[in-house]
XYZ file of C-alpha atoms in Angstrom:
731
model
C 136.537 -137.152 -89.033
C 138.243 -134.541 -87.226
C 139.496 -131.536 -89.195
C 143.050 -131.901 -90.812
C 146.043 -131.469 -88.477
C 144.289 -132.272 -85.258
C 144.224 -135.275 -83.162
C 140.425 -136.969 -82.443
C 138.728 -135.422 -79.309
C 141.492 -132.827 -78.906
C 140.727 -129.786 -76.892
C 141.849 -126.697 -78.597
C 141.235 -123.267 -76.700
C 140.803 -120.359 -78.690
C 142.620 -118.457 -75.498
C 146.039 -119.706 -74.073
C 146.178 -119.593 -70.105
C 149.698 -118.545 -69.881
C 152.556 -118.126 -71.872
C 153.038 -119.035 -75.808
C 155.575 -121.972 -74.537
C 153.593 -123.468 -72.125
C 150.456 -122.744 -69.810
C 150.519 -123.132 -66.273
C 149.999 -126.700 -65.549
C 149.387 -127.719 -69.025
C 151.848 -129.949 -71.257
C 153.154 -128.607 -74.099
C 150.994 -128.644 -77.527
C 147.861 -129.626 -75.416
C 146.297 -125.902 -76.558
C 145.713 -124.680 -80.052
C 144.735 -121.351 -80.384
C 141.461 -120.592 -83.193
C 143.647 -119.528 -85.612
C 145.046 -122.355 -86.607
C 141.894 -124.407 -86.568
C 139.893 -125.903 -88.903
C 141.077 -125.632 -93.192
C 141.627 -122.204 -95.531
C 137.925 -123.024 -96.399
C 136.495 -123.628 -93.288
C 138.343 -121.086 -90.907
C 136.293 -122.070 -87.606
C 136.927 -125.469 -88.161
C 132.995 -126.117 -88.351
C 132.184 -127.792 -91.812
C 129.147 -129.759 -90.398
C 128.248 -131.209 -86.792
C 131.721 -132.079 -84.768
C 131.987 -136.050 -84.697
C 134.405 -138.065 -82.563
C 135.590 -141.385 -83.411
C 133.891 -143.906 -85.386
C 131.565 -145.497 -82.928
C 132.492 -143.623 -80.047
C 129.545 -140.596 -78.130
C 130.930 -138.155 -80.911
C 128.834 -140.293 -83.682
C 125.866 -138.363 -82.782
C 124.551 -136.577 -85.384
C 122.379 -133.248 -85.093
C 118.683 -133.666 -84.698
C 118.118 -132.227 -87.959
C 119.944 -135.165 -89.296
C 118.674 -137.875 -87.164
C 115.368 -137.001 -85.554
C 114.342 -135.227 -82.456
C 112.433 -136.977 -79.464
C 109.425 -138.121 -80.907
C 106.807 -140.940 -79.724
C 105.731 -144.083 -80.490
C 101.654 -145.434 -79.378
C 102.304 -142.345 -76.629
C 105.356 -143.207 -75.683
C 108.164 -140.870 -76.033
C 111.082 -142.174 -78.072
C 114.885 -140.857 -77.421
C 116.133 -139.046 -80.056
C 119.700 -139.519 -80.811
C 121.530 -136.945 -78.695
C 119.539 -138.669 -75.742
C 121.054 -141.602 -76.665
C 124.383 -140.677 -76.730
C 124.017 -138.342 -73.269
C 122.537 -141.795 -71.661
C 125.610 -143.644 -72.940
C 128.285 -140.879 -71.237
C 126.776 -140.979 -67.914
C 126.588 -144.736 -68.026
C 128.393 -147.086 -65.680
C 130.993 -148.255 -68.589
C 129.966 -144.746 -70.420
C 132.951 -142.411 -71.161
C 132.906 -139.948 -67.856
C 133.355 -143.784 -66.146
C 136.243 -144.637 -68.191
C 137.894 -141.631 -68.061
C 137.842 -141.155 -64.385
C 137.646 -144.287 -61.701
C 135.965 -142.125 -59.022
C 132.541 -141.382 -61.256
C 129.583 -142.121 -59.664
C 126.354 -142.641 -61.562
C 123.756 -140.074 -60.345
C 120.236 -140.687 -61.552
C 119.390 -136.657 -60.932
C 122.152 -135.783 -63.225
C 121.076 -138.106 -65.511
C 117.507 -136.758 -65.409
C 118.866 -133.010 -65.998
C 121.239 -134.142 -68.898
C 118.657 -135.856 -70.729
C 115.965 -132.831 -69.775
C 118.795 -130.616 -71.713
C 119.075 -132.916 -74.251
C 115.747 -133.013 -75.232
C 115.656 -129.066 -74.757
C 118.594 -128.633 -77.652
C 117.047 -131.220 -79.675
C 113.602 -129.269 -79.911
C 115.167 -125.708 -79.238
C 113.320 -125.101 -76.621
C 113.779 -123.039 -73.325
C 114.638 -124.863 -70.025
C 115.005 -123.906 -66.362
C 116.523 -126.214 -63.859
C 116.789 -126.130 -60.169
C 119.643 -128.659 -59.317
C 120.515 -129.226 -55.488
C 123.804 -129.287 -54.337
C 125.579 -132.448 -55.517
C 123.837 -132.996 -58.587
C 126.559 -132.290 -61.141
C 124.738 -129.795 -63.035
C 127.972 -128.543 -64.461
C 128.333 -131.872 -66.519
C 124.571 -132.256 -66.720
C 124.836 -129.307 -69.237
C 128.067 -129.420 -70.653
C 127.587 -133.520 -72.135
C 124.621 -133.046 -74.251
C 126.317 -129.319 -75.141
C 129.110 -130.804 -76.631
C 127.653 -133.935 -77.962
C 125.143 -132.124 -79.961
C 127.513 -130.139 -82.288
C 125.926 -127.189 -81.798
C 127.566 -123.851 -81.494
C 127.173 -122.694 -77.618
C 126.872 -119.767 -75.692
C 127.705 -120.432 -71.557
C 127.464 -117.836 -69.341
C 128.056 -118.159 -65.651
C 127.742 -115.559 -62.581
C 131.590 -114.283 -62.420
C 134.817 -114.606 -63.896
C 136.363 -116.949 -61.464
C 133.796 -119.465 -62.279
C 134.382 -118.942 -65.829
C 138.033 -119.587 -65.508
C 136.774 -122.743 -63.729
C 134.563 -123.940 -66.660
C 137.442 -123.299 -69.036
C 140.357 -124.254 -67.217
C 139.260 -127.249 -65.358
C 135.684 -128.500 -66.401
C 135.773 -128.420 -70.220
C 139.443 -129.881 -70.925
C 138.389 -133.192 -68.673
C 135.009 -133.236 -70.707
C 136.563 -132.655 -74.043
C 138.884 -135.542 -73.401
C 136.596 -137.864 -71.752
C 133.543 -137.484 -74.435
C 136.784 -137.075 -77.391
C 134.860 -134.429 -79.059
C 137.044 -131.842 -81.202
C 135.869 -128.477 -79.956
C 137.488 -125.032 -79.790
C 136.620 -122.807 -76.764
C 137.196 -119.432 -76.088
C 137.065 -117.441 -72.674
C 135.164 -113.990 -73.525
C 135.557 -111.898 -70.311
C 134.756 -107.954 -69.968
C 137.271 -105.304 -71.324
C 138.564 -104.206 -67.994
C 140.134 -108.122 -67.596
C 142.674 -107.432 -70.226
C 146.164 -105.803 -70.410
C 145.848 -102.230 -72.988
C 149.167 -102.458 -74.143
C 148.514 -98.672 -75.067
C 147.596 -97.508 -71.462
C 150.574 -99.830 -70.316
C 153.266 -97.708 -71.990
C 151.317 -94.512 -70.766
C 151.169 -95.464 -67.189
C 154.956 -96.655 -67.190
C 155.700 -92.934 -68.419
C 153.470 -90.590 -66.399
C 151.337 -92.551 -64.039
C 151.428 -91.514 -60.417
C 151.426 -94.539 -58.264
C 149.842 -94.163 -54.751
C 152.417 -96.692 -52.582
C 155.278 -98.968 -52.867
C 152.615 -102.039 -53.675
C 151.369 -100.379 -56.685
C 155.000 -100.291 -58.308
C 155.582 -103.399 -57.648
C 152.221 -104.293 -59.181
C 153.360 -102.627 -62.261
C 156.461 -104.048 -62.191
C 154.780 -107.370 -62.184
C 152.413 -106.591 -64.987
C 154.984 -105.668 -67.534
C 157.415 -108.377 -67.058
C 154.251 -110.621 -67.672
C 152.634 -108.685 -70.660
C 156.318 -109.908 -72.333
C 154.961 -113.279 -72.464
C 151.229 -113.615 -72.201
C 149.329 -114.471 -75.590
C 145.476 -113.760 -73.980
C 146.448 -110.638 -71.995
C 143.861 -112.077 -68.898
C 144.795 -110.108 -65.911
C 144.098 -113.155 -64.050
C 147.075 -114.750 -65.125
C 149.430 -112.235 -62.838
C 149.916 -114.042 -60.007
C 149.043 -112.396 -56.793
C 147.367 -109.368 -58.195
C 144.526 -108.210 -56.448
C 141.776 -107.158 -59.009
C 140.990 -104.619 -56.686
C 144.218 -102.807 -57.384
C 144.873 -99.042 -58.140
C 147.048 -100.183 -61.424
C 144.231 -102.341 -63.015
C 142.294 -98.702 -63.923
C 145.864 -97.576 -65.461
C 146.739 -100.343 -67.343
C 143.125 -101.616 -68.581
C 140.662 -99.964 -71.085
C 137.198 -98.761 -70.799
C 134.343 -98.031 -73.331
C 135.086 -94.185 -72.715
C 138.465 -94.016 -73.269
C 139.446 -96.680 -76.114
C 140.793 -95.422 -79.439
C 139.521 -98.624 -81.070
C 141.070 -98.952 -84.956
C 142.687 -95.520 -84.333
C 144.760 -96.960 -81.316
C 148.733 -97.694 -82.342
C 148.695 -100.859 -80.389
C 145.238 -101.919 -82.070
C 146.773 -104.791 -84.435
C 147.993 -106.602 -81.048
C 144.907 -105.588 -78.743
C 144.313 -108.443 -76.419
C 140.600 -107.369 -76.385
C 140.136 -107.700 -79.796
C 141.910 -110.864 -80.238
C 139.634 -112.215 -77.155
C 136.930 -111.313 -79.386
C 137.977 -112.657 -82.795
C 138.756 -115.848 -81.070
C 135.114 -116.105 -79.757
C 133.741 -115.759 -82.882
C 135.909 -118.367 -84.398
C 135.290 -120.809 -81.665
C 132.514 -123.712 -80.909
C 131.850 -123.071 -77.640
C 132.558 -119.425 -75.793
C 132.426 -119.235 -72.155
C 131.094 -115.460 -70.856
C 129.715 -114.199 -67.494
C 126.002 -112.510 -66.952
C 127.501 -109.062 -66.735
C 129.267 -109.265 -70.077
C 125.863 -110.806 -71.860
C 123.798 -107.761 -70.157
C 126.241 -105.365 -70.680
C 126.209 -105.773 -74.557
C 123.033 -105.572 -74.923
C 123.156 -102.223 -73.498
C 126.209 -100.714 -75.096
C 127.238 -103.366 -77.687
C 130.839 -103.182 -76.732
C 131.461 -106.675 -75.388
C 131.131 -108.938 -78.725
C 128.518 -110.733 -77.693
C 126.119 -109.156 -80.089
C 127.807 -110.537 -82.997
C 128.391 -113.907 -81.406
C 125.128 -114.576 -79.880
C 122.617 -114.857 -83.549
C 125.013 -117.662 -84.534
C 124.430 -119.417 -81.321
C 122.315 -122.822 -81.312
C 122.219 -123.348 -77.663
C 122.708 -120.751 -74.696
C 123.225 -121.906 -71.029
C 123.002 -119.643 -68.263
C 124.267 -121.081 -64.606
C 124.213 -119.710 -61.511
C 120.899 -118.285 -63.074
C 119.497 -117.072 -59.690
C 122.619 -114.381 -60.042
C 121.022 -113.251 -63.908
C 118.031 -110.554 -62.986
C 119.952 -108.711 -60.308
C 123.024 -108.568 -63.374
C 120.553 -107.700 -65.968
C 118.678 -104.945 -63.694
C 122.117 -103.772 -63.056
C 123.313 -103.149 -66.578
C 119.892 -102.615 -68.710
C 119.124 -99.098 -66.903
C 120.930 -95.440 -67.174
C 123.307 -94.502 -64.811
C 125.216 -91.293 -64.570
C 128.112 -90.482 -61.559
C 129.430 -87.269 -60.766
C 132.955 -89.093 -60.776
C 132.090 -89.905 -64.485
C 131.732 -86.357 -64.890
C 134.773 -85.283 -62.870
C 136.987 -87.937 -65.208
C 135.937 -86.641 -68.172
C 136.649 -83.244 -67.108
C 140.120 -83.970 -65.960
C 140.389 -86.026 -69.377
C 138.900 -83.089 -71.585
C 141.163 -80.406 -70.120
C 144.098 -82.720 -70.866
C 143.529 -83.622 -74.159
C 142.226 -80.142 -75.231
C 145.805 -78.698 -73.422
C 147.661 -81.261 -75.238
C 146.457 -81.563 -78.898
C 144.148 -78.509 -79.155
C 145.740 -76.000 -77.035
C 144.458 -72.254 -77.856
C 141.600 -73.383 -80.005
C 138.955 -73.604 -77.419
C 138.941 -72.703 -73.753
C 139.181 -75.770 -72.319
C 139.773 -74.881 -68.617
C 136.652 -72.859 -69.045
C 135.008 -76.086 -70.533
C 136.408 -78.131 -67.930
C 135.297 -76.037 -64.822
C 131.832 -75.963 -65.706
C 131.753 -79.731 -66.123
C 133.664 -80.400 -62.525
C 131.455 -77.573 -60.827
C 128.309 -78.830 -61.913
C 129.453 -82.840 -61.050
C 130.328 -81.263 -57.513
C 127.052 -79.384 -57.020
C 125.269 -82.846 -58.173
C 126.903 -84.669 -55.384
C 126.276 -82.072 -52.481
C 122.679 -81.838 -53.721
C 122.227 -85.172 -53.335
C 123.719 -85.537 -50.232
C 121.577 -82.631 -49.054
C 121.793 -82.828 -45.261
C 123.508 -85.592 -44.959
C 127.085 -84.598 -43.892
C 128.973 -87.387 -43.603
C 128.051 -90.908 -45.722
C 129.514 -93.959 -44.741
C 129.294 -96.998 -47.032
C 126.629 -97.028 -50.174
C 123.278 -95.216 -49.212
C 120.443 -95.720 -51.751
C 118.137 -92.673 -51.633
C 114.659 -92.565 -53.393
C 114.331 -90.557 -56.556
C 111.368 -88.051 -55.006
C 113.825 -87.572 -51.455
C 116.275 -85.379 -53.911
C 114.896 -85.347 -57.348
C 112.143 -82.607 -56.799
C 114.698 -79.938 -54.999
C 116.003 -76.649 -56.776
C 119.440 -77.434 -56.257
C 119.443 -80.911 -57.343
C 117.733 -79.765 -60.372
C 119.968 -76.356 -61.097
C 122.868 -79.007 -60.670
C 121.641 -81.314 -63.230
C 120.665 -78.495 -65.844
C 124.080 -76.838 -65.322
C 126.003 -80.736 -65.849
C 123.455 -80.811 -69.311
C 124.545 -77.623 -70.341
C 128.244 -77.934 -69.384
C 128.036 -81.307 -71.503
C 126.631 -80.009 -74.466
C 129.025 -77.081 -74.433
C 131.956 -79.733 -74.531
C 130.337 -81.141 -77.081
C 129.823 -78.193 -79.293
C 133.564 -77.493 -78.668
C 135.054 -81.053 -79.072
C 133.070 -81.460 -82.755
C 134.997 -78.023 -84.145
C 138.271 -80.162 -83.416
C 137.510 -83.836 -83.503
C 139.184 -84.189 -86.748
C 142.702 -83.116 -85.192
C 143.086 -86.514 -83.710
C 141.314 -90.007 -82.208
C 141.662 -89.038 -78.521
C 139.621 -85.516 -78.917
C 136.772 -87.451 -81.666
C 136.359 -89.899 -78.580
C 136.278 -87.285 -75.813
C 133.461 -85.720 -78.085
C 131.324 -89.107 -77.864
C 131.792 -88.874 -74.261
C 130.439 -85.236 -74.163
C 127.374 -86.419 -75.799
C 126.959 -89.205 -74.065
C 127.315 -86.896 -70.722
C 124.674 -84.325 -72.093
C 122.261 -86.740 -73.425
C 122.156 -88.563 -70.040
C 122.192 -85.343 -67.850
C 119.373 -84.299 -69.910
C 117.386 -87.672 -69.812
C 117.125 -87.414 -65.524
C 115.765 -83.955 -65.890
C 112.885 -85.723 -67.520
C 110.326 -87.930 -65.692
C 111.168 -91.469 -65.881
C 110.409 -93.953 -68.608
C 107.263 -96.441 -67.729
C 108.123 -99.406 -66.480
C 110.875 -97.873 -64.817
C 112.682 -96.859 -61.419
C 115.012 -94.386 -60.661
C 117.060 -93.836 -57.353
C 120.564 -92.172 -56.199
C 123.393 -94.031 -54.838
C 125.133 -92.057 -52.514
C 128.797 -92.676 -51.314
C 131.781 -91.118 -49.782
C 132.758 -89.687 -53.324
C 130.118 -89.589 -55.749
C 126.124 -89.422 -56.225
C 124.962 -91.826 -58.918
C 121.859 -91.724 -60.570
C 120.244 -94.571 -61.489
C 116.854 -95.137 -64.012
C 116.558 -99.477 -64.146
C 113.804 -101.950 -64.990
C 112.382 -103.807 -62.900
C 113.335 -107.275 -63.812
C 115.095 -108.707 -67.460
C 111.752 -110.077 -68.669
C 111.393 -107.276 -71.367
C 115.309 -107.766 -72.481
C 115.709 -111.425 -72.434
C 111.710 -112.128 -74.225
C 113.608 -109.693 -76.876
C 117.129 -111.373 -77.321
C 114.866 -115.353 -77.272
C 112.496 -113.939 -80.079
C 115.427 -113.248 -82.200
C 116.450 -116.651 -83.369
C 115.406 -120.233 -82.544
C 117.793 -121.408 -80.355
C 117.661 -123.995 -76.891
C 118.106 -121.857 -73.679
C 119.152 -123.836 -70.340
C 118.500 -121.932 -67.273
C 120.056 -123.676 -63.929
C 121.145 -122.966 -60.624
C 120.792 -125.096 -57.255
C 118.531 -121.944 -56.176
C 115.549 -120.731 -58.458
C 112.590 -120.986 -56.313
C 110.342 -122.777 -53.587
C 107.632 -124.011 -55.630
C 107.635 -126.517 -58.491
C 106.762 -124.003 -61.463
C 110.106 -122.061 -60.191
C 108.092 -118.910 -60.498
C 110.709 -116.803 -58.332
C 113.132 -117.099 -61.487
C 110.577 -117.598 -64.487
C 108.308 -114.828 -63.494
C 111.353 -112.096 -62.981
C 112.645 -113.771 -66.867
C 109.319 -114.010 -68.245
C 109.492 -117.497 -68.966
C 106.139 -118.621 -67.367
C 104.392 -119.949 -70.073
C 107.750 -120.064 -72.463
C 109.969 -122.529 -70.826
C 109.733 -126.099 -69.322
C 110.457 -126.230 -65.326
C 112.605 -129.265 -64.209
C 113.435 -129.625 -60.295
C 116.393 -132.060 -59.262
C 116.949 -132.632 -55.582
C 120.372 -133.256 -53.741
C 121.523 -137.001 -54.026
C 123.021 -136.322 -50.356
C 121.107 -137.682 -47.089
C 120.503 -134.656 -45.262
C 118.194 -136.140 -42.774
C 121.100 -138.527 -41.726
C 124.381 -135.674 -42.268
C 122.906 -132.045 -41.434
C 120.902 -130.448 -38.429
C 118.807 -127.745 -38.674
C 118.387 -125.350 -34.973
C 116.451 -122.673 -34.610
C 116.786 -120.921 -31.206
C 112.701 -120.106 -30.308
C 113.915 -118.191 -26.938
C 116.207 -115.310 -28.791
C 115.924 -111.591 -29.332
C 114.375 -110.324 -32.391
C 116.356 -109.275 -35.344
C 116.190 -105.563 -34.467
C 116.207 -105.512 -30.859
C 119.782 -103.985 -29.314
C 120.613 -107.437 -27.644
C 120.373 -109.601 -31.003
C 123.801 -109.066 -32.466
C 125.365 -109.495 -29.118
C 123.288 -112.926 -28.523
C 124.256 -113.692 -32.243
C 128.022 -113.562 -31.586
C 127.316 -115.580 -27.978
C 125.925 -118.440 -29.883
C 128.501 -118.853 -32.377
C 131.298 -118.411 -29.977
C 129.731 -121.020 -28.206
C 129.236 -123.473 -31.263
C 133.058 -122.653 -32.609
C 134.661 -123.692 -29.167
C 132.364 -127.491 -29.502
C 134.311 -127.378 -33.013
C 137.396 -125.893 -32.513
C 136.480 -123.237 -35.176
C 135.080 -124.469 -38.629
C 132.271 -122.117 -38.526
C 130.983 -119.556 -40.837
C 128.829 -116.933 -39.513
C 127.258 -115.268 -42.494
C 125.095 -111.573 -41.812
C 122.273 -110.133 -43.798
C 124.087 -106.844 -43.842
C 127.341 -105.209 -43.847
C 126.024 -102.940 -40.972
C 125.683 -105.185 -38.433
C 128.787 -107.704 -39.400
C 131.121 -105.339 -37.060
C 129.273 -105.539 -34.514
C 129.078 -109.538 -34.257
C 132.309 -109.833 -35.050
C 133.257 -107.339 -32.084
C 131.371 -109.117 -29.885
C 132.812 -112.426 -31.207
C 136.199 -111.565 -30.651
C 135.795 -109.998 -27.351
C 134.299 -113.882 -26.427
C 137.369 -115.623 -27.635
C 139.950 -112.913 -25.994
C 137.718 -113.549 -22.692
C 137.635 -117.382 -22.626
C 141.446 -117.770 -23.894
C 140.422 -119.620 -26.896
C 142.670 -120.497 -29.856
C 139.907 -119.535 -32.369
C 140.901 -117.250 -35.289
C 138.676 -114.818 -36.556
C 138.561 -113.904 -40.142
C 136.270 -110.916 -41.035
C 135.250 -109.829 -44.493
C 136.794 -106.350 -45.390
C 140.319 -107.465 -43.513
C 141.551 -109.107 -46.503
C 140.818 -109.939 -50.211
C 138.068 -112.374 -50.394
C 140.228 -115.293 -51.677
C 142.541 -114.908 -49.384
C 140.278 -115.422 -46.185
C 138.844 -118.195 -47.773
C 142.419 -119.836 -48.069
C 143.335 -118.532 -44.608
C 139.890 -120.780 -43.384
C 141.031 -123.829 -45.318
C 144.730 -123.699 -44.111
C 143.491 -123.405 -40.383
C 140.616 -125.085 -39.445
C 140.437 -123.854 -36.143
C 139.074 -120.244 -37.605
C 135.578 -118.873 -37.537
C 134.843 -116.766 -40.877
C 132.453 -113.491 -40.295
C 131.321 -112.555 -43.637
C 128.260 -110.716 -45.729
C 126.201 -111.151 -48.923
C 129.534 -112.167 -51.303
C 129.813 -115.724 -48.626
C 126.640 -116.374 -49.174
C 127.509 -118.517 -52.293
C 129.682 -119.220 -54.735
C 131.796 -121.001 -52.109
C 132.738 -124.492 -51.931
C 134.596 -125.665 -48.558
C 134.191 -129.390 -48.524
C 135.102 -131.672 -45.991
C 135.346 -130.856 -42.202
C 136.963 -127.635 -42.419
C 133.460 -125.941 -42.245
C 130.810 -128.053 -40.367
C 128.565 -124.993 -39.042
C 126.911 -122.199 -41.068
C 125.250 -119.566 -38.446
C 123.096 -117.205 -40.275
C 121.936 -114.147 -37.834
C 118.488 -113.617 -39.429
C 116.172 -114.248 -42.332
C 117.045 -112.558 -45.550
C 114.234 -110.481 -46.048
C 115.274 -107.702 -49.325
C 115.378 -104.183 -47.578
C 111.668 -102.666 -47.734
C 112.678 -99.148 -48.427
C 115.294 -100.028 -51.062
C 113.471 -98.189 -54.218
C 113.795 -101.038 -56.427
C 112.175 -103.414 -53.728
C 109.710 -100.875 -53.548
C 109.037 -100.454 -56.929
C 108.374 -104.198 -57.577
C 106.337 -104.451 -54.473
C 103.944 -101.159 -55.971
C 103.404 -103.466 -58.926
C 102.448 -106.711 -57.183
C 100.403 -104.684 -55.305
C 98.775 -103.156 -58.417
C 98.157 -106.814 -59.719
C 96.501 -107.188 -56.598
C 99.007 -109.783 -55.263
C 100.465 -110.495 -51.605
C 103.674 -108.284 -51.795
C 104.674 -110.588 -48.357
C 104.413 -113.750 -49.555
C 105.228 -113.412 -53.406
C 108.180 -110.887 -52.922
C 109.505 -110.904 -49.363
C 109.068 -114.523 -48.848
C 109.966 -115.966 -51.819
C 113.110 -113.947 -51.837
C 114.281 -114.871 -48.394
C 113.471 -118.746 -49.317
C 115.827 -118.195 -52.521
C 118.314 -116.348 -50.301
C 118.417 -118.694 -47.638
C 119.179 -121.777 -49.627
C 121.840 -120.138 -51.110
C 123.616 -119.589 -47.401
C 122.526 -123.199 -45.797
C 123.767 -124.316 -48.634
C 127.446 -123.530 -47.833
C 127.362 -126.085 -45.283
C 126.778 -129.847 -47.062
C 129.344 -129.990 -50.378
C 130.409 -133.564 -50.265
C 128.224 -137.279 -49.629
C 130.186 -137.641 -46.488
C 129.843 -133.958 -45.176
C 127.946 -133.738 -41.815
C 126.863 -130.393 -40.557
C 124.672 -127.731 -38.314
C 122.790 -124.921 -39.527
C 121.688 -122.155 -37.418
C 119.259 -119.594 -38.352
C 119.281 -117.046 -35.018
C 115.642 -115.824 -35.912
C 112.567 -117.277 -33.992
C 110.405 -115.211 -36.574
C 111.611 -119.101 -38.845
C 110.318 -120.996 -35.961
C 107.049 -119.230 -34.411
C 105.739 -117.217 -37.577
C 103.426 -118.900 -40.194
C 105.822 -118.154 -43.080
C 108.363 -119.955 -41.154
C 106.900 -123.387 -42.369
C 107.586 -122.347 -46.068
C 111.042 -121.287 -45.320
C 111.961 -124.499 -43.306
C 110.592 -126.359 -46.396
C 112.781 -124.359 -48.664
C 115.804 -125.558 -47.479
C 117.295 -129.385 -47.869
C 115.248 -132.153 -45.416
C 117.646 -131.164 -42.555
C 116.756 -132.856 -39.078
C 115.350 -130.448 -36.674
C 116.964 -129.842 -33.308
C 114.968 -128.500 -30.730
C 117.241 -126.986 -28.205
C 120.772 -125.645 -28.054
C 122.193 -128.530 -26.055
C 120.946 -130.794 -28.919
C 122.876 -128.517 -31.230
C 126.309 -128.779 -29.443
C 125.704 -132.529 -28.835
C 125.336 -132.736 -32.275
C 128.661 -131.016 -32.801
C 130.363 -132.567 -30.639
C 129.468 -135.672 -32.075
C 130.719 -134.872 -36.014
C 133.669 -132.906 -34.620
C 137.125 -134.545 -36.562
């Protein structure tokens, strides 16, 4: 039966999506917070497995009571969860009754049943599900029906919102399972009311847009229940105001904060701890493994099912957070805060100006030493550690930063009892000194170091090569089901590209389910054989010229995806010149000219458009219908060979006697190519053309492997055939 006071099947959110009175787009009363779920004896509302109405799919009882899948006479016998899942996806099942547009998909059911078996047996499962499989429902349905406490992690905050606000409410309503769902993001996503008050009083805002943004946030802050800044309409997450009204691990006062009782971050974490299902993101998951500062560490031991969607991004997200970083701007920020805090709360007790000045000078010297002979730095440059690390000026600057951090820590230790701000500064000083000290010694075994150099800072990084050790440690802590899924996890049946990096080769079942779409009939692949090779001076211009001809054939409706940011403006400039010369009324949208979401909306609103984008447009973009009918990729997306992390991975493979080109470079290119090409066909009726402007894909031996990694599109031999296909499908 359902917990008291709650209708059967009601979706109870642990986090409001708008004002307490009425969340945007939802009727009043549909959402309830976790604090009011369940009974006083069972505040989380989880006395045993969840059930729906008698006779419904909710009658599934957990495998501990009903038994997991077994076998009779050698034939597998479905468990209770598999039967419930099969019924849910059936023609007359719960999903069909809830949505008249529902279509049975054999591939979706195969995946859902595999997930159900993994949940019942508490096993690890890796699933590659092609576009159109419906993988979100395929893992959510068995998770919800299982009654198990679950954590679902996805790649981005926008995908979190999609799961929480759209997919989960629809499924909970369809399946009639009472469940409490929480949305948990990093602290930078939540309003800090203490810092908002400080910003209101003394912030130096750079322009009138920032003033307007702060005013909008102040107005919204009076009515928000969640404090999630995603609710603020029109607020760019890159706005200079966001850091002023959110907290960081360094400046959060914790329990000493005067606004602690109403802290949105702590409220979100409490609600996550009380929920049946929590939606997080990969960065949050790995950040917590390193910092223990996001609330996931407390949550994970009690979870029985952990699902990672968009798992192809899991390894890189983990590598970014599992290492150690020390930035010169981090040090200068601390010097500023040290001076302000010392003078405000302990003036005259310590030489605050001298202490802060020493840290600031050491940080600036470190930035200069990292730059070396590079006087003008544009964008981000990755330097090998041995390019700068052995230099005398670099070592001296690092030693000076260590000493200055230690001196600040000693001074702050003597005054830490005066107030929480000084105590927090003491912790930051210790952390700064420890990191600077670590980088003065050799890197730990199994890690690689490099320097990220940008126009304003140098960032020292020590990183593991992959996530296998960290994930193995997590999976050993408590038995649970682990499900990893994405549309692209490799180009072989073992999904080696993902399972090797995650350390799952011998510890997880693998499954590949192809797309239900008819690619042979609806999609074409064109690889121009006579074309300049990437790296040749003529290549960007020829890419732009071919893109212009495709765009003219369709009247726009084209994505041009580049493998690097460096070449993007070159292609965009040539494309603009081609349109101007031809008098074409085709709008050109270029990454960097506006926020990503705005560019996509402009592309949708104006079909006569061409969008030129780099890495951030290769995935997570869903443009079904005839708004997008041609995707053009400038060259094969091999990893940059001079990247320090790539070099370290290659060196490890070579040390194992393996072929690094085949096992790493081609495997990486295959996955990236599948992601980029996957933007083209997004529904059963979509039709389109994929163009790869790299003759190596047609002429080299490894080209066959890369072509096989793509969906089975019909290949075209000439540009005339390609343009004729575009003319045929043009709406």
